[in-house]
Structure formats: C-alpha cells, structure tokens
Coordinates of C-alpha atoms in Angstrom, one line a residue:
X1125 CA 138.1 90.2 53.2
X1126 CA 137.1 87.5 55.7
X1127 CA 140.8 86.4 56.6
X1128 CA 141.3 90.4 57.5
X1129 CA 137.8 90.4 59.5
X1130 CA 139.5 87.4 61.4
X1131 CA 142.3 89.3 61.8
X1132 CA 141.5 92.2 63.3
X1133 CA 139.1 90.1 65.6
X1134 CA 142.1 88.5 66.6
X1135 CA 143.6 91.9 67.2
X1136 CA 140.8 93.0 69.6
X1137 CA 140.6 89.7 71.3
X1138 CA 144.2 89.8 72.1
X1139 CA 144.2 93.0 73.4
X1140 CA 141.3 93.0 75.2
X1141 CA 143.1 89.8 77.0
X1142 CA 146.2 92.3 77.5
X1143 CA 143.9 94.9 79.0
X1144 CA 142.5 92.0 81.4
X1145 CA 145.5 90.9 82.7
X1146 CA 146.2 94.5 84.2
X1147 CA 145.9 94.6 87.6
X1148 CA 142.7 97.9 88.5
X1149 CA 141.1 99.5 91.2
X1150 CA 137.4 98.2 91.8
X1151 CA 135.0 99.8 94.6
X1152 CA 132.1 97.8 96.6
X1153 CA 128.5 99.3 96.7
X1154 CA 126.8 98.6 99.6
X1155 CA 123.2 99.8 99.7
X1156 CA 122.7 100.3 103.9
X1157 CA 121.8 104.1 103.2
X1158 CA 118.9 105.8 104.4
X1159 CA 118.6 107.6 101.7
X1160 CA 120.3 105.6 98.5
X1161 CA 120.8 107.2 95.7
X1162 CA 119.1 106.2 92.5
X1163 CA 120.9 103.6 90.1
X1164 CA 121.4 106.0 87.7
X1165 CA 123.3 109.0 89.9
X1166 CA 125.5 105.6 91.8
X1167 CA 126.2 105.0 87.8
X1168 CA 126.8 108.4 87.0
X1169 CA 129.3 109.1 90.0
X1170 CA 130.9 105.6 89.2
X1171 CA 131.7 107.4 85.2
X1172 CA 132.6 110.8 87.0
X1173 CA 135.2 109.1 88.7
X1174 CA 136.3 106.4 86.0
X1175 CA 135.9 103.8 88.6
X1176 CA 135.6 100.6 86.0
X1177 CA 134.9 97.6 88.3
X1178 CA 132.7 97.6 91.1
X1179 CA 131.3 94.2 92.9
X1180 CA 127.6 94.3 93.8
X1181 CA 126.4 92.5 97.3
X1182 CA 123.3 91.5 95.2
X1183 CA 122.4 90.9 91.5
X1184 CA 119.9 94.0 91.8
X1185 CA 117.6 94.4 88.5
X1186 CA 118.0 98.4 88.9
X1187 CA 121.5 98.4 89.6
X1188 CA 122.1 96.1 86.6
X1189 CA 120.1 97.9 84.3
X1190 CA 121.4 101.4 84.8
X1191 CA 125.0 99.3 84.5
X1192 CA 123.8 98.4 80.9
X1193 CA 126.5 99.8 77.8
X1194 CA 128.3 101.4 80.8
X1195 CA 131.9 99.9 80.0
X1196 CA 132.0 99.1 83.7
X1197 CA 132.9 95.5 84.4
X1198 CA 130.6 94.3 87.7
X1199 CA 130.6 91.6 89.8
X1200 CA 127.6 90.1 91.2
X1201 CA 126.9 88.2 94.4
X1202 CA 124.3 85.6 95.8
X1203 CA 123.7 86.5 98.9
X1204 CA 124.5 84.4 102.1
X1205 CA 120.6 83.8 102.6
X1206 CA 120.6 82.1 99.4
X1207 CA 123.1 79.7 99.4
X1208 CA 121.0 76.8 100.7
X1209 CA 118.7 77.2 98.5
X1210 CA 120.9 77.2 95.8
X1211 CA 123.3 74.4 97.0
X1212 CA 120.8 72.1 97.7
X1213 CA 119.1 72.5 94.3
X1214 CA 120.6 72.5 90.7
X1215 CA 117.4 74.2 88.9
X1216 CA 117.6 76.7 91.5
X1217 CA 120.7 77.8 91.0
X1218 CA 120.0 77.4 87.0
X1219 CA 116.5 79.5 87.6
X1220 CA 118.9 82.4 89.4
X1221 CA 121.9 82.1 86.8
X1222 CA 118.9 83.2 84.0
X1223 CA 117.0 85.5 86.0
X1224 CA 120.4 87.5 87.1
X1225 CA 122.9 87.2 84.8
X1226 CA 121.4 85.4 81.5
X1227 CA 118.9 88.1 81.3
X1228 CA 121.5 90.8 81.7
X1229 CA 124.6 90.2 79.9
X1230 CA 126.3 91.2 77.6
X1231 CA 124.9 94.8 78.1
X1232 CA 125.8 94.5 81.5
X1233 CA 128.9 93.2 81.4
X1234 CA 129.3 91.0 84.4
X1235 CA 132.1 89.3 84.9
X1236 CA 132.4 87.0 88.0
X1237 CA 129.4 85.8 90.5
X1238 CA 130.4 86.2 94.4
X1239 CA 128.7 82.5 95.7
X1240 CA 128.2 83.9 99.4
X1241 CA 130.7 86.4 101.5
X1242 CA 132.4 85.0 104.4
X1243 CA 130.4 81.9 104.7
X1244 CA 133.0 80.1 107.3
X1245 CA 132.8 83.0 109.2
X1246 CA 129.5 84.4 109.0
X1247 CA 127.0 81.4 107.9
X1248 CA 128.9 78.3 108.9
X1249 CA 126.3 75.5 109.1
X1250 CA 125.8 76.8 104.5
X1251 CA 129.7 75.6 104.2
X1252 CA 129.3 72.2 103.5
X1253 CA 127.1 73.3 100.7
X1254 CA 129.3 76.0 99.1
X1255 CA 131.2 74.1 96.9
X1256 CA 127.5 72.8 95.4
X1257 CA 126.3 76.1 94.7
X1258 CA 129.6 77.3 93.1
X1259 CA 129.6 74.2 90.6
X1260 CA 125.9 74.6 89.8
X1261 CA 125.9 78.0 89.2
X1262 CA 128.8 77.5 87.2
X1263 CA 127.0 74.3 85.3
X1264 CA 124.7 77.2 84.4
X1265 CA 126.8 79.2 82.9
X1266 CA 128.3 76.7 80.6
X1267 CA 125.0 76.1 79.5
X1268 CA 124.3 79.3 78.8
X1269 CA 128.4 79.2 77.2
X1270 CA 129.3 82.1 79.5
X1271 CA 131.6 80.4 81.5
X1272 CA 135.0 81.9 79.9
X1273 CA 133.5 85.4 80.5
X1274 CA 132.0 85.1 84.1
X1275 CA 134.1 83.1 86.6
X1276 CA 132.5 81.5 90.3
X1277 CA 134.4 82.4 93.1
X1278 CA 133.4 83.0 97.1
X1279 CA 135.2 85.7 98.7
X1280 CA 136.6 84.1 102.4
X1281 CA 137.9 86.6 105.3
X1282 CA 141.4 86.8 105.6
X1283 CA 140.7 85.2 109.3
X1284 CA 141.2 81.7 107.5
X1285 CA 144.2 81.8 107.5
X1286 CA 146.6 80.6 110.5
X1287 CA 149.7 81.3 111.7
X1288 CA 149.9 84.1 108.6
X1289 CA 153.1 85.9 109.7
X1290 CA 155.6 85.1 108.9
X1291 CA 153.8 84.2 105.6
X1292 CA 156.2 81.3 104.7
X1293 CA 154.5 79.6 107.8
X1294 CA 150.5 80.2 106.7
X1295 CA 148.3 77.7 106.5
X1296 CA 144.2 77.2 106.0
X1297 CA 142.4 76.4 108.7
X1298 CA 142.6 72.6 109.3
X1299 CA 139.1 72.2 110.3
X1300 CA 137.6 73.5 107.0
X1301 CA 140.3 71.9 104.8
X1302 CA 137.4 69.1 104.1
X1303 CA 135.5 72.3 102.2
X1304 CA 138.7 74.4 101.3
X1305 CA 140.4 71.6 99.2
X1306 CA 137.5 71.0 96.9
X1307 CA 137.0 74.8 97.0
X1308 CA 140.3 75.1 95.5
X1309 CA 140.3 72.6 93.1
X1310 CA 137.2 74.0 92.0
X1311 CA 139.0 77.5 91.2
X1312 CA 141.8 76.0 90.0
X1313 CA 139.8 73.9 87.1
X1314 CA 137.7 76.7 86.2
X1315 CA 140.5 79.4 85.9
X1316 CA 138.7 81.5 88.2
X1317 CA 140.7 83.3 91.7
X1318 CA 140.7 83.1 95.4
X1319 CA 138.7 85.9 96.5
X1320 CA 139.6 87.2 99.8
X1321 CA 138.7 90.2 102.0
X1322 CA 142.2 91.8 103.9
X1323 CA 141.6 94.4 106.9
X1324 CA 144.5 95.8 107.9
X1325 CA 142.4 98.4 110.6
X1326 CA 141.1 95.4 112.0
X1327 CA 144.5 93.6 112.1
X1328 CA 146.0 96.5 113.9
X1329 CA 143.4 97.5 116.3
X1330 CA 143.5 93.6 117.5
X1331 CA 147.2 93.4 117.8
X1332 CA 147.6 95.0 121.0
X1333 CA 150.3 97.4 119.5
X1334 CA 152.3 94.7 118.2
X1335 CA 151.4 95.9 114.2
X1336 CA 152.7 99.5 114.2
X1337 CA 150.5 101.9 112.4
X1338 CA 152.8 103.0 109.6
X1339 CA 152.6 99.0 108.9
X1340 CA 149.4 99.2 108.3
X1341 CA 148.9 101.7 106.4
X1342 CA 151.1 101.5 103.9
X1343 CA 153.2 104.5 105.2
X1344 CA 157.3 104.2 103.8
X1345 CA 159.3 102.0 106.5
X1346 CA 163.7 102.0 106.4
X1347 CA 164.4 98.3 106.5
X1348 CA 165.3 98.1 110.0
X1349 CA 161.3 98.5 110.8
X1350 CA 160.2 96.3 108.5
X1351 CA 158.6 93.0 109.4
X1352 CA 161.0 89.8 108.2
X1353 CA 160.1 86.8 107.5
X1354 CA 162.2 84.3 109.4
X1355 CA 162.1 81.4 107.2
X1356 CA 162.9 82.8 103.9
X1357 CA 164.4 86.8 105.4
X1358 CA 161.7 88.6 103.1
X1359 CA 161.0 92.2 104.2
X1360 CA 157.6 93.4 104.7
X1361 CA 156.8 96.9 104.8
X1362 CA 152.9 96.3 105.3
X1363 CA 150.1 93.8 106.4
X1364 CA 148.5 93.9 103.0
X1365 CA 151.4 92.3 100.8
X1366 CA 152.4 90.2 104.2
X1367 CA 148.4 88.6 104.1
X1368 CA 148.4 88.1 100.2
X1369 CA 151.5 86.1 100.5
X1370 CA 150.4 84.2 103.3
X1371 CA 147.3 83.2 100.8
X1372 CA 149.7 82.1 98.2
X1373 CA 151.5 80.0 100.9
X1374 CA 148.7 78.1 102.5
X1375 CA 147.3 77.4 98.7
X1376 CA 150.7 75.6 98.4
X1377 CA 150.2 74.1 101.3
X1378 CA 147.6 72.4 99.9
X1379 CA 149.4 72.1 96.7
X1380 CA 148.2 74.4 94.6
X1381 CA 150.2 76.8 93.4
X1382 CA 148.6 78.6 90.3
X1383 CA 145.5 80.3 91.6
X1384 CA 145.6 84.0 91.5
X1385 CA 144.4 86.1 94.2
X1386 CA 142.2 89.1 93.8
X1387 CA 141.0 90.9 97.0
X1388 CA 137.2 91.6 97.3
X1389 CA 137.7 94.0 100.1
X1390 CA 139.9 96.5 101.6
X1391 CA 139.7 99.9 103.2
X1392 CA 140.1 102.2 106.4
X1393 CA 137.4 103.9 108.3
X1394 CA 137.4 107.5 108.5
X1395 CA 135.5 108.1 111.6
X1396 CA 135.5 105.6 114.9
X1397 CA 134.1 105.3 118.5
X1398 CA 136.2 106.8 121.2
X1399 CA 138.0 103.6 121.5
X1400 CA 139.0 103.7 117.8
X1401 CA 141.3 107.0 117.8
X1402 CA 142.8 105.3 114.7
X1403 CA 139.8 105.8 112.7
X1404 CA 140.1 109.0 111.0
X1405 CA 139.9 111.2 107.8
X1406 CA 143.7 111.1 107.5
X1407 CA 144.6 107.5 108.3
X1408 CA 141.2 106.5 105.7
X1409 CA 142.7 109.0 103.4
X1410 CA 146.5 107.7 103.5
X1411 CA 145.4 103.8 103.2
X1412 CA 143.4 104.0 100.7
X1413 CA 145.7 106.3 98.7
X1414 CA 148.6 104.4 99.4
X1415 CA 146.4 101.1 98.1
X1416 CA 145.4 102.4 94.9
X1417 CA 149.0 103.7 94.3
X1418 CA 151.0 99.9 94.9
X1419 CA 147.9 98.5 92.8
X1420 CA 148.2 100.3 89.6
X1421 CA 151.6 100.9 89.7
X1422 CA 152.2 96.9 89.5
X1423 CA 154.3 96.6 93.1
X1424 CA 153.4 93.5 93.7
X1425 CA 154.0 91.3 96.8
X1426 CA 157.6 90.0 97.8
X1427 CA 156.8 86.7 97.3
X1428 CA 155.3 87.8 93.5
X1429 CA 156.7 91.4 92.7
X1430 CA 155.5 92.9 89.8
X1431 CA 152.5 90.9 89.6
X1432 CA 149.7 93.3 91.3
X1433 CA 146.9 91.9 93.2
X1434 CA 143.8 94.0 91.4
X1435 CA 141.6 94.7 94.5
X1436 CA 137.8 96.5 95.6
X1437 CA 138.0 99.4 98.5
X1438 CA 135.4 99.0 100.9
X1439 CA 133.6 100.9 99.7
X1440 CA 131.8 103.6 98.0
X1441 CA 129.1 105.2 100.4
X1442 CA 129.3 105.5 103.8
X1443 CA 126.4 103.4 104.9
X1444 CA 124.6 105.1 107.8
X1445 CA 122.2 102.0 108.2
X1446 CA 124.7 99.9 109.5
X1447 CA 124.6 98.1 112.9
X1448 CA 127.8 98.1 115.2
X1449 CA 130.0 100.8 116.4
X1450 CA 130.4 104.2 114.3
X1451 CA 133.4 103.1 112.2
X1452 CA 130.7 100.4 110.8
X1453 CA 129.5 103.4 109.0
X1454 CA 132.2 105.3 108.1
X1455 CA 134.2 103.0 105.2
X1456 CA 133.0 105.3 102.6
X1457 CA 134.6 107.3 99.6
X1458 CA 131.5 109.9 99.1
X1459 CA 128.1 110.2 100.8
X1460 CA 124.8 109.6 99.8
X1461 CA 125.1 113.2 98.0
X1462 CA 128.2 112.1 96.2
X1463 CA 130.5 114.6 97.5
X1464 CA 133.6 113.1 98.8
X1465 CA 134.4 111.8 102.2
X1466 CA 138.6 113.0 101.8
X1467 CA 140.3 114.1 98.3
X1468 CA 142.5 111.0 97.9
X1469 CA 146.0 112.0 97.6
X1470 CA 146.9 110.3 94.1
X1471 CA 149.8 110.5 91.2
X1472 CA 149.7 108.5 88.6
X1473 CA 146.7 106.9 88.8
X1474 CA 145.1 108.7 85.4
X1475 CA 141.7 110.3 86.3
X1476 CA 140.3 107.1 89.0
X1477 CA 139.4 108.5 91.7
X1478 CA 140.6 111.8 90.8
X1479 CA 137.2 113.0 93.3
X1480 CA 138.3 116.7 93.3
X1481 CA 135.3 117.8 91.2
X1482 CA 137.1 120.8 91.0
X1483 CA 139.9 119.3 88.5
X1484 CA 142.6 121.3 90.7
X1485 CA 145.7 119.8 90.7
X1486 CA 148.8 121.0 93.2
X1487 CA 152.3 120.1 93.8
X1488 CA 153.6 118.7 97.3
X1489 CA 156.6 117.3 99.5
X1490 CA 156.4 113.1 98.4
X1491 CA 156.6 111.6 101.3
X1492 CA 159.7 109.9 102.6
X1493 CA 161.4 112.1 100.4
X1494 CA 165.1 112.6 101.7
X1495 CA 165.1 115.7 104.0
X1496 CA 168.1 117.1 102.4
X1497 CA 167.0 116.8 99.2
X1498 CA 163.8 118.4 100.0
X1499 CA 166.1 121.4 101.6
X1500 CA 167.7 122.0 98.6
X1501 CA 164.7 122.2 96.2
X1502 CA 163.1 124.7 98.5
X1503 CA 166.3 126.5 98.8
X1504 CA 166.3 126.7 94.9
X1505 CA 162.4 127.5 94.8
X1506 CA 163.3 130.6 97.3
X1507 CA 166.1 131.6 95.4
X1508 CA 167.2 130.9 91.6
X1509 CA 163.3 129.7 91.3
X1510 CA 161.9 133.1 92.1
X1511 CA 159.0 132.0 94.4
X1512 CA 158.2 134.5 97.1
X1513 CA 158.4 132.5 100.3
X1514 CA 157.6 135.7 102.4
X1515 CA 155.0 134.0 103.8
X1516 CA 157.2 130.8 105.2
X1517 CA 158.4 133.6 107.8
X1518 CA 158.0 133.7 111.4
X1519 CA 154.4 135.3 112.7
X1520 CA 153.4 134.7 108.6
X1521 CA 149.9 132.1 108.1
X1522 CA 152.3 129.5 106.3
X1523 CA 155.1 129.5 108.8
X1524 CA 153.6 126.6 111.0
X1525 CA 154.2 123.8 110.7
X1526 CA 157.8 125.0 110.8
X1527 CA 159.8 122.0 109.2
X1528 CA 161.3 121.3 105.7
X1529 CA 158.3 119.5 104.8
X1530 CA 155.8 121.6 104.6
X1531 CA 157.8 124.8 104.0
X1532 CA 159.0 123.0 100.4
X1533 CA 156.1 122.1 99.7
X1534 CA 154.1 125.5 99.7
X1535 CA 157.1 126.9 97.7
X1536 CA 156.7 123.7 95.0
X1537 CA 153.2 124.3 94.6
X1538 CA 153.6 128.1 94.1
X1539 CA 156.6 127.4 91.4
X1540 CA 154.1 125.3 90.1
X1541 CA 151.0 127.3 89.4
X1542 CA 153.1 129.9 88.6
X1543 CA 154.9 127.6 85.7
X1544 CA 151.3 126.7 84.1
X1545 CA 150.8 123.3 86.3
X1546 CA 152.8 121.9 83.4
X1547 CA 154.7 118.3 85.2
X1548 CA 157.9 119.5 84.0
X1549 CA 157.0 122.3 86.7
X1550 CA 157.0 119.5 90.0
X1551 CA 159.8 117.4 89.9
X1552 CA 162.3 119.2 92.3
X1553 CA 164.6 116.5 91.0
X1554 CA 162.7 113.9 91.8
X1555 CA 161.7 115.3 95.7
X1556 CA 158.1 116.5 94.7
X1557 CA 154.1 114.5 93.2
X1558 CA 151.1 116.4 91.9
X1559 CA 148.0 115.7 93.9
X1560 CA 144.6 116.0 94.0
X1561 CA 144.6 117.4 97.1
X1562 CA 144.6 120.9 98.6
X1563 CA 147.5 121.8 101.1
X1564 CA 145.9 124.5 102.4
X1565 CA 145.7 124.2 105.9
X1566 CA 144.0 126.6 108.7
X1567 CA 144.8 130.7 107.4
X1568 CA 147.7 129.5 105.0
X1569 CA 145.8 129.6 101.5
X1570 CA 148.3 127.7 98.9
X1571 CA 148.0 129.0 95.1
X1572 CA 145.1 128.6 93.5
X1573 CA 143.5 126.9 96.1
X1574 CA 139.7 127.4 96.0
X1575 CA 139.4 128.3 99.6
X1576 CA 136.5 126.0 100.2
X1577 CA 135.4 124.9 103.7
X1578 CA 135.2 121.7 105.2
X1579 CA 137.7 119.0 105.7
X1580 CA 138.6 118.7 101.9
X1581 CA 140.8 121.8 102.1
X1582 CA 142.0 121.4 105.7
X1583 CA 143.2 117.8 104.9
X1584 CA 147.0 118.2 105.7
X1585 CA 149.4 115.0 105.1
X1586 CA 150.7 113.4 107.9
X1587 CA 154.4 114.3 107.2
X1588 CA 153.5 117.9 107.1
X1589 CA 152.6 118.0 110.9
X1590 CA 155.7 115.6 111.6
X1591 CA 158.0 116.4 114.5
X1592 CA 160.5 113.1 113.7
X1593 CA 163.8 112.7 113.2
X1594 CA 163.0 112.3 109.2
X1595 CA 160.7 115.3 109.1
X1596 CA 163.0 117.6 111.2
X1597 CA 161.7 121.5 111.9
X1598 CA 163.9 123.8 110.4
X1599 CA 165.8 127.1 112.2
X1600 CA 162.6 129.5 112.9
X1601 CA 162.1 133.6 111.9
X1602 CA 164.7 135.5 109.9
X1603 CA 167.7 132.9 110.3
X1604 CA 165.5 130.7 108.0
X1605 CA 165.4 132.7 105.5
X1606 CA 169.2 133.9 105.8
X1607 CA 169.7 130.3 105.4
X1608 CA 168.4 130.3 102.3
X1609 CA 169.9 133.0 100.8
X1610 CA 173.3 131.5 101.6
X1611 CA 172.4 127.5 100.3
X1612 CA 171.2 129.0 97.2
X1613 CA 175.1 129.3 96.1
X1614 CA 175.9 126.0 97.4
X1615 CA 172.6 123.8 96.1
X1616 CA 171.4 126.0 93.1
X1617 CA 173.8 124.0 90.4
X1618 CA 172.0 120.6 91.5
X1619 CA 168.9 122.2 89.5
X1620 CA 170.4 124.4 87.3

C-alpha cells in the first residue's frame, strides 16, 4: 500500500506542477480607500469572482488570515520603506520572513515575496541594497525549506528598459546594469521570474500620437497597421506583447536567456482629468477584456507564441485615497461596495471575472468579424432564423446605430435567448461570442436584458458605434429590410 500512496502522491504532485505552469489572471489589492472593505468581504468578492491569485502591497496579518484555506495563491510584498532595513540586516529580514510568511503558510498559501516595487524608479538611493534583501529573505526561506514553494522576485517598471521598440533592439538601462546583472543572476539560480509592471495608457498618452490607440488596447489591427520590427520583420499588433519581448531581449542582452517573465501590473483607467479623454469606461473595459482574453487563451508574444505571460490587473478597487490626477483613482474593477466598475466583455474565460452578479449571459457581433459575414448571419437570423427584427427598422429604439454591427448583433442575441442560451445557439458560423455584457443601449432593450440603470447596461462596444470602412452603416428604413428578404435566398444555404 505504500508504493500506491507514493503513487498517487506522485500523481497530485505532477499535476499540481501541470496546473502551475498554466498561464492565469491575478488582480492587485491596493488598500488607498476611505472606506476599505473588511478582509473577509475583499475575500469573499475575490471567491465570487474566482479570481485565484492576487499580489498584496503588504504582508497584512488580516488580509492573510481571512486568505487562510481559501485556494487562492497570494503574493506578498515588503514594502519600499523597508528595504533598508532589510538589506542592510540578515536577522531582519529573517525576523520578517517568520513574522509574515513562516507564521502564515501553508494555510495561506503564499507563493512569491515582492522585495520592493519600482525601486530604480521610485526609491533609488535602496538599489544598491536590493539584491541583499532579495538573497536574505530568500536565505530565510531555505531555512525555513520553503524556498521551492515561495520564489523572491522585485517587480521593475517597464521604464528600464531602453530603446524597447523595435524589441530586437531593447536593452536595460546601462547605468543600473551594476544592480541588474546580479539581480538576474539572482532569479535565474533561484528559478524565480522577472517581475515587471507594463502601462500601455501611460505609453500612449506619452507618445505624442505616435502609439495609436487601437495599439494599445489590444483592439484587432490588418497587418498593414501593425508595428514591425525592423531587425527581425515581426509584427506587433499591441504594446503589451511588443514590451514583454523587449524584456526577453535585454535579458539576452545580458546573456540570460531562460528567465520567464510574469507581469505584476497592468490595466487602464476608467475615468481621467480633462486632459486624459482616453481614460474612460470603454477604453478600461476593452483593455482589460482584451488582456484577460490573450492571457488565458495562451497567445503568447511573437517572439514566444504560445507561451502566455500570466499577469495582475491593476487592480481591484478604485482607490479614492490616491494622490495625483483623477485617473490615479480610477484603475479599479469594483468599488469599495463591490459592485463593478464595467461588466468585462469575456468568452472563454470560465467563470473569472464573470462580475455580472446577475449570471446573464447574451450573444453579440465579435469584433473584427468580417462585415460580410456578419451580413449574412443577420440576413439568416431575419429570415430562415425567425427572429423578429421589427425593431432594427427606421424610427424603431434599436434602429441606431444603423450598421451591420449592431443590427446582427441584436438579432443574434434574440436567436439566442429564444434558443435556450444553449452555445450551439451563437455561433453564426463562427461571426458571433457570448458575453457578460448587456447590449442594451439607451431605449433599445435586448432580450432578457434586466433593464438596470447605470453604465453596466448602457456599456455599448466600440464597434457598435463605428462609422469605419470595416463597420460600414447599412441602407436605412424599409430598403433594409427588403434587403433582407431578398439575401435570405442567396445566403440562407451557408447556415442551413
């Protein structure tokens, strides 16, 4: 019996290992609130919305408590006015090592200590310490034999990094290449990755219009506006992959080429200053879906397709304690109530994030789709479908906005509630995604919408409000719908 305890030991171990190496979805938690909610509701919202890694800015005893036999894997940080302490003394960072983590684990099941944020950006005269307080706090944790669960890293700003498009061309900055190299060798010895923090909103808003928008927020891009790098004529079709490959090119640089990257922060603000127009519901809403769909579908970057950079979105609350300009408090996914900030607009993702309380699912347009395509699906859904499209007439609530777009995909959604929501009922041959969100917008009430107030149900995808060449409007008023009745005959066999 001992050889089969061994074995299915083995068993678990290995998959556990498999599960591991899966790239996930984490979420920051800052705690700048004015009113922050107890570690037990921030806990309970976390297993609402199966959100299983989150990184802490602290090792907060309440915080890791409540975490206790949660299943959630955490990170934990030292914060930046600890570092001298604790790279300057070897029982210090011992004494912290037992106090936050010893003390904790394995109920809490931590999984990687954050050694300062930032430091060569935000506490420079600590850097020459850093790599100190990484290996003593990692010293401690092989005495305590926890250093094959918990790995030491220190999550850098993406700013580090020079020249970083084209990628090929990336390098570290030269000036803290005396901390950087041993910083590296460190991570590289100890099996434990590069953190870094990626901004694309910052990245745009400082390029002077030279990074397009779409770029930046993931949006689908033909080749001809991608971004190419010169050197080795690899497309780009956003900052994010473009600044993780330009990480794994000034690493080998430096010669090392088997670190992996994991990216501590990430988001999009959903509310700005005048002079940040960009900083809105929609554009928050579309980055942060977008992320969280090339993560956990495995994308990948060029230079590394198919091996996903697992990454934390800055971040959960909107922190209204926060100094600077009003985007500074507007990075959130919910509020301090836990009601959500936007519905994300997810497929595929199982049940993270999925922050329509609600559990209401409906069936839209995917973007980029192929507008000819699209016009043949709705075509079928008006005719040989059976869906009343009445209401996609002239002078009718769902008329406007009057292009293929959003005309499909209020007749998808009501072939699909009127099919059961079953999947099989929002494929349109490949044309159509269930979402979490409502596309309702202003008096045009889609099936089995709740008809809630508020910005939830008013959210409309971009697309949908598109006057471009690859969202053109369709012929307005009763030619529309002749139009329909005639394509029928020519597009129905497609979906027959």
């Amino acid at each position: 019996m001992a050889w089969l305890l061994h074995f299915v030991l083995l068993l678990l171990a290995v998959s556990q290992a498999t599960a591991d190496e899966d790239p996930y979805i984490g979420v920051n938690i800052g705690t700048d609130l004015s009113i922050m909610p107890h570690p037990t509701q921030v806990v309970a919202l976390l297993k609402a919305q199966q959100i299983r890694h989150v990184r802490l800015y602290d090792a907060d005893r309440g915080m890791l408590v409540a975490l206790a036999n949660s299943g959630i894997r955490v990170m934990v940080s030292i914060p930046n006015e600890q570092l001298l302490g604790i790279g300057q003394s070897n029982s210090t960072a011992a004494n912290w090592v037992s106090r936050n983590i010893v003390a904790h684990y394995p109920a809490t099941n931590i999984t990687a200590i954050c050694v300062g944020s930032e430091v060569f950006n935000t506490l420079p005269n600590a850097a020459p310490v850093l790599v100190n307080a990484m290996k003593y706090v990692h010293s401690a944790l092989v005495a305590s034999n926890l250093d094959n669960q918990i790995k030491v890293s220190s999550p850098l700003a993406s700013s580090i990094i020079l020249d970083s498009f084209p990628p090929s061309q990336a390098f570290f900055n030269r000036s803290w290449n005396p901390v950087m190299v041993p910083i590296l060798n460190f991570l590289q010895s100890t099996g434990s990755p590069l953190m870094l923090n990626i901004y694309p909103y910052y990245d745009y808003m400082q390029s002077n219009g030279v990074i397009p928008l779409d770029y930046a927020l993931f949006k689908p891009l033909s080749p001809t506006k991608e971004a190419v790098d010169s050197n080795t004529l690899v497309h780009y079709s956003n900052v994010f992959d473009a600044m993780v490959d330009a990480t794994y090119f000034a690493m080998a640089f430096l010669n090392f080429t088997n670190i992996p990257v994991i990216v501590t922060e990430t988001g999009w603000p959903s509310k700005g200053d005048s002079n940040e127009p960009d900083a809105t519901i929609e554009n928050a809403n579309t980055y942060n879906s977008n992320l969280i769909r090339h993560v956990i579908n495995k994308t990948g970057t060029p230079k590394r397709p198919g091996i996903a950079v697992s990454t934390y979105i800055y971040e959960l609350y909107n922190e209204d304690l926060k100094p600077g300009p009003i985007s500074e408090k507007n990075w959130g996914l919910f509020d301090a109530n836990g009601d959500p900030i936007y519905i994300l607009r997810l497929t595929d993702s199982g049940s993270l994030l999925a922050n329509d309380t609600t559990n209401q699912t409906y069936c839209t347009a995917k973007e980029g789709a192929d507008p000819k395509m699209l016009q043949a699906a709705l075509d079928w859904a008006c005719g040989p479908g059976k869906v009343d499209c009445s209401q996609l007439l002239q002078g009718k609530p769902c008329y406007e906005p009057d292009n293929v777009i959003a005309h499909a995909t209020y007749a998808f959604d009501t072939y699909y509630h009127r099919m059961g929501k079953t999947p099989d009922a929002c494929d349109f041959n490949g044309v159509a995604d269930i979402t979490t969100t409502d596309p309702s917008h202003g008096s045009c009430i889609f099936p089995g919408s709740l008809g809630r107030n508020g910005t939830m149900v008013n959210i409309t995808a971009p697309s949908m409000n598109s006057t471009s060449s690859d969202s053109p409007g369709r012929s307005g008023g009763g030619s529309a719908s002749m139009l329909v009745v005639i394509k029928v005959l020519l597009w129905s066999v497609i979906f027959l």
